[in-house]
C-alpha atoms as a printed R data frame, in Angstrom:
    type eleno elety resid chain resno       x       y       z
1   ATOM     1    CA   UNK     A     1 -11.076 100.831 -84.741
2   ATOM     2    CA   UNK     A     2 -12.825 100.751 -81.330
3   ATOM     3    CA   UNK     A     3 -10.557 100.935 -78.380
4   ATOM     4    CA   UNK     A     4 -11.474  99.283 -75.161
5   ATOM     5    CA   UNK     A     5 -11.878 100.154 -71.912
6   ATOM     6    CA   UNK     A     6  -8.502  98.474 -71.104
7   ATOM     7    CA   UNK     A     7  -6.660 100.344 -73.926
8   ATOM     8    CA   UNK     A     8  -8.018 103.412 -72.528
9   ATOM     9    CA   UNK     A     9  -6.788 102.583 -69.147
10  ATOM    10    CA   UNK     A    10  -3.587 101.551 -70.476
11  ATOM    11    CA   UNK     A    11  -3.299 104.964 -72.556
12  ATOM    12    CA   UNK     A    12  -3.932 107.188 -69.338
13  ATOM    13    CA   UNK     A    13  -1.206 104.943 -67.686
14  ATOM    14    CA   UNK     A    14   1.638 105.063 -69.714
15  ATOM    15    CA   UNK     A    15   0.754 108.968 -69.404
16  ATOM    16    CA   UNK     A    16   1.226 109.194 -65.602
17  ATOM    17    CA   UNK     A    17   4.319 107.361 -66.087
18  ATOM    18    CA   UNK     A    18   6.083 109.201 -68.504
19  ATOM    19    CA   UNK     A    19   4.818 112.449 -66.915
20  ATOM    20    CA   UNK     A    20   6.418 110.609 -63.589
21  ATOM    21    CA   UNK     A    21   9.514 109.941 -65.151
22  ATOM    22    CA   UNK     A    22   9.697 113.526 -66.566
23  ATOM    23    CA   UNK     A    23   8.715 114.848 -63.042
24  ATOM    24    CA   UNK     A    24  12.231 112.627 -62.160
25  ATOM    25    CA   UNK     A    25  14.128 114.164 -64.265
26  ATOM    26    CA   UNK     A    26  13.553 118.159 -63.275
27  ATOM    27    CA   UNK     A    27  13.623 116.549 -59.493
28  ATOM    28    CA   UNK     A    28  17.072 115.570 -60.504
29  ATOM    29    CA   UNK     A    29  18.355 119.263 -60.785
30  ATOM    30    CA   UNK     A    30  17.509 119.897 -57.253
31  ATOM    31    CA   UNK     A    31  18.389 117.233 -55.353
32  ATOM    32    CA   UNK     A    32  21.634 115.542 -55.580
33  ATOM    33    CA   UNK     A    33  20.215 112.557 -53.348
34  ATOM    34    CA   UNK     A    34  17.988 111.799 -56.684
35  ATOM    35    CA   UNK     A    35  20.568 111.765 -59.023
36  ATOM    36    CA   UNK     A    36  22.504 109.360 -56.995
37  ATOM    37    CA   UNK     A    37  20.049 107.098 -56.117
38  ATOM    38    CA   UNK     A    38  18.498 106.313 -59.449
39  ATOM    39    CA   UNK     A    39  21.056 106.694 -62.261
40  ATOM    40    CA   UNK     A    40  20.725 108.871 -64.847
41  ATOM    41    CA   UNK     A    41  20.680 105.487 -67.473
42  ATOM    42    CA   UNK     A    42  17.934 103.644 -65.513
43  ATOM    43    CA   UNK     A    43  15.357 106.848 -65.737
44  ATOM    44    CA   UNK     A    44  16.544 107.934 -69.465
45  ATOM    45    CA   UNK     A    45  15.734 104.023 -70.465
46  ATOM    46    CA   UNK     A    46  12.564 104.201 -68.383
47  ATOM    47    CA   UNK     A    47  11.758 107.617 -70.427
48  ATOM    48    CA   UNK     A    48  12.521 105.867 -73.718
49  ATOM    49    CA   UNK     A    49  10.604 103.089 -73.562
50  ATOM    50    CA   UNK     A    50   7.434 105.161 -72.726
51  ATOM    51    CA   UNK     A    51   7.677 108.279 -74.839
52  ATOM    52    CA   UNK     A    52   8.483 105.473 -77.710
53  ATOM    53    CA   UNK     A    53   4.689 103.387 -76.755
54  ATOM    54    CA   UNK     A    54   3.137 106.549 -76.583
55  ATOM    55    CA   UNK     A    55   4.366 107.747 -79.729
56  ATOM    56    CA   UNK     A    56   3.333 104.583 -81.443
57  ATOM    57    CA   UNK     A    57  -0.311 105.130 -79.960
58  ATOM    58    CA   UNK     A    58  -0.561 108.594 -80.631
59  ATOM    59    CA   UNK     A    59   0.400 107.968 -84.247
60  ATOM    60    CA   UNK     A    60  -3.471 108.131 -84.876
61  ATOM    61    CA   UNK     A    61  -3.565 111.844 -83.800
62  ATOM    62    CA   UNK     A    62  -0.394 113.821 -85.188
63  ATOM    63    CA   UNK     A    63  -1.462 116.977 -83.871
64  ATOM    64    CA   UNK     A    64  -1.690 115.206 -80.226
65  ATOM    65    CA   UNK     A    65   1.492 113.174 -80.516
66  ATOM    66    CA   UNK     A    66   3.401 116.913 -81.575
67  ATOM    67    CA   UNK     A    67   2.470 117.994 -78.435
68  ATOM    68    CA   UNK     A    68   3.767 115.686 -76.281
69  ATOM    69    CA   UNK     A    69   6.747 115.238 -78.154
70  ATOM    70    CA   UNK     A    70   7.187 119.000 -77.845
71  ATOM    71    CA   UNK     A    71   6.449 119.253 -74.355
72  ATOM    72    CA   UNK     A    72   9.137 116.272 -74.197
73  ATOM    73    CA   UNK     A    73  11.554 117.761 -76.169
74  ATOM    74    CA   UNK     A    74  11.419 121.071 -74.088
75  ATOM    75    CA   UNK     A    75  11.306 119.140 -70.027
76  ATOM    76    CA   UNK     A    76  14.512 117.462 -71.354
77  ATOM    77    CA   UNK     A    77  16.230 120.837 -72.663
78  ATOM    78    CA   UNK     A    78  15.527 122.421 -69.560
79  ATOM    79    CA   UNK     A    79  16.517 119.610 -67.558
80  ATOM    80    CA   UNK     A    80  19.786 118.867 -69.612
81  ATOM    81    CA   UNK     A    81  20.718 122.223 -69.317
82  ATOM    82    CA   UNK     A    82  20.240 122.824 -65.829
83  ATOM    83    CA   UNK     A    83  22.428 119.803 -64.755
84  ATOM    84    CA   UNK     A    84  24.984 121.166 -66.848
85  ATOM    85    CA   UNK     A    85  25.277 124.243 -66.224
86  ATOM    86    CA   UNK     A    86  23.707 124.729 -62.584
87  ATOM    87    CA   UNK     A    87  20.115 125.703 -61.462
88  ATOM    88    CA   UNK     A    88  21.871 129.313 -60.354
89  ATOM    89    CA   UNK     A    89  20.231 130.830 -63.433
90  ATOM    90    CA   UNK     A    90  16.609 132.286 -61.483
91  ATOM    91    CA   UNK     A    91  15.206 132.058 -65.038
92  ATOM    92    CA   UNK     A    92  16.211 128.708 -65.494
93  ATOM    93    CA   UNK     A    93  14.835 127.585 -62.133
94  ATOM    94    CA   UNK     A    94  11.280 129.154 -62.387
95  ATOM    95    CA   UNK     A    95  11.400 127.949 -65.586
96  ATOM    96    CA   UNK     A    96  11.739 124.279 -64.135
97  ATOM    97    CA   UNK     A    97   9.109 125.136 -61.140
98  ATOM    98    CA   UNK     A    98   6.435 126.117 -63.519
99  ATOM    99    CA   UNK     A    99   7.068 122.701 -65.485
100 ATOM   100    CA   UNK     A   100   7.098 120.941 -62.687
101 ATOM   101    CA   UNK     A   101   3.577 122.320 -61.297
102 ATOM   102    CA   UNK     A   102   1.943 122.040 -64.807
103 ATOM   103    CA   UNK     A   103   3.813 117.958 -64.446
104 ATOM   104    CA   UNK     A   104   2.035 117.417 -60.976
105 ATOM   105    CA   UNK     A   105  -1.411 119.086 -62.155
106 ATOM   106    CA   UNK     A   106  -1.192 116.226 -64.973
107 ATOM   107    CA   UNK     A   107  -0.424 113.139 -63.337
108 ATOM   108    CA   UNK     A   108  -2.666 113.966 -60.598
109 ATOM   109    CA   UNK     A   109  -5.390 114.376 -63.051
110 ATOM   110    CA   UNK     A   110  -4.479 111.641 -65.084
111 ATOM   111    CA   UNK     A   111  -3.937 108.826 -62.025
112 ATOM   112    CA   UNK     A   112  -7.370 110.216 -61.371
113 ATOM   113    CA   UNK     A   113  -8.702 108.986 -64.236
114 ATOM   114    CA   UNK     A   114  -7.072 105.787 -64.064
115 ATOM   115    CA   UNK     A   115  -8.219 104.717 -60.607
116 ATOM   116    CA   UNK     A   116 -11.611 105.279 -62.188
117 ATOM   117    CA   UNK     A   117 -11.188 103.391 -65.376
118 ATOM   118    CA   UNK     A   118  -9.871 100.253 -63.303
119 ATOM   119    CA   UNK     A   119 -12.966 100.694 -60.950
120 ATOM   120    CA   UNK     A   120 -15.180 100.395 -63.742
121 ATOM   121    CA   UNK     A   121 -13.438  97.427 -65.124
């Protein structure tokens, strides 16, 4: 089934917005500002509703949609685990610097790529 250019647009954006969201959720171990001013329910219902559409798309590619829902599964680990128990860990807190930087390389690219595909629509 061909997919248009909108589709493809529409793929790359629900990308930068879930790796947004997941960007949120690591800021949220940092900053206490950030986990008062946007409550934990609003982001995880945010998160939900786009990891769920892009696990419906990516149900054409299981090997792609395994990735993401690994690289899901292990953001909200770290994250869950940091606001309970404390970024004092250094482990823990590279550990959640190096996910963020690999989270900012990826939306970057990825809003990138969507600027382009709406030019070109």
């Amino acid at each position: 089934m061909p997919v248009s250019a909108n589709d493809q647009t529409d793929i790359a954006a629900a990308l930068v917005r879930l790796y947004v969201f997941l960007a949120q959720y690591l800021d949220r171990c940092f900053d206490e500002a950030a986990r008062r001013d946007y409550p934990d329910s609003e982001l995880q219902k945010h998160l939900d509703e786009t990891r769920r559409q892009l696990m419906d798309i990516l149900s054409v590619n299981p090997v792609v949609k395994r990735k993401l829902a690994d690289e899901c599964d292990r953001i909200l680990h770290l994250g869950a685990s940091c606001l309970k128990l404390g970024v004092a860990d250094l482990k823990t807190r590279e550990a959640i610097q190096a996910e963020r930087a690999v989270l900012k390389s990826k939306t970057l690219a990825l809003s990138d790529l969507v600027a382009v595909y709406r030019a070109l629509a």
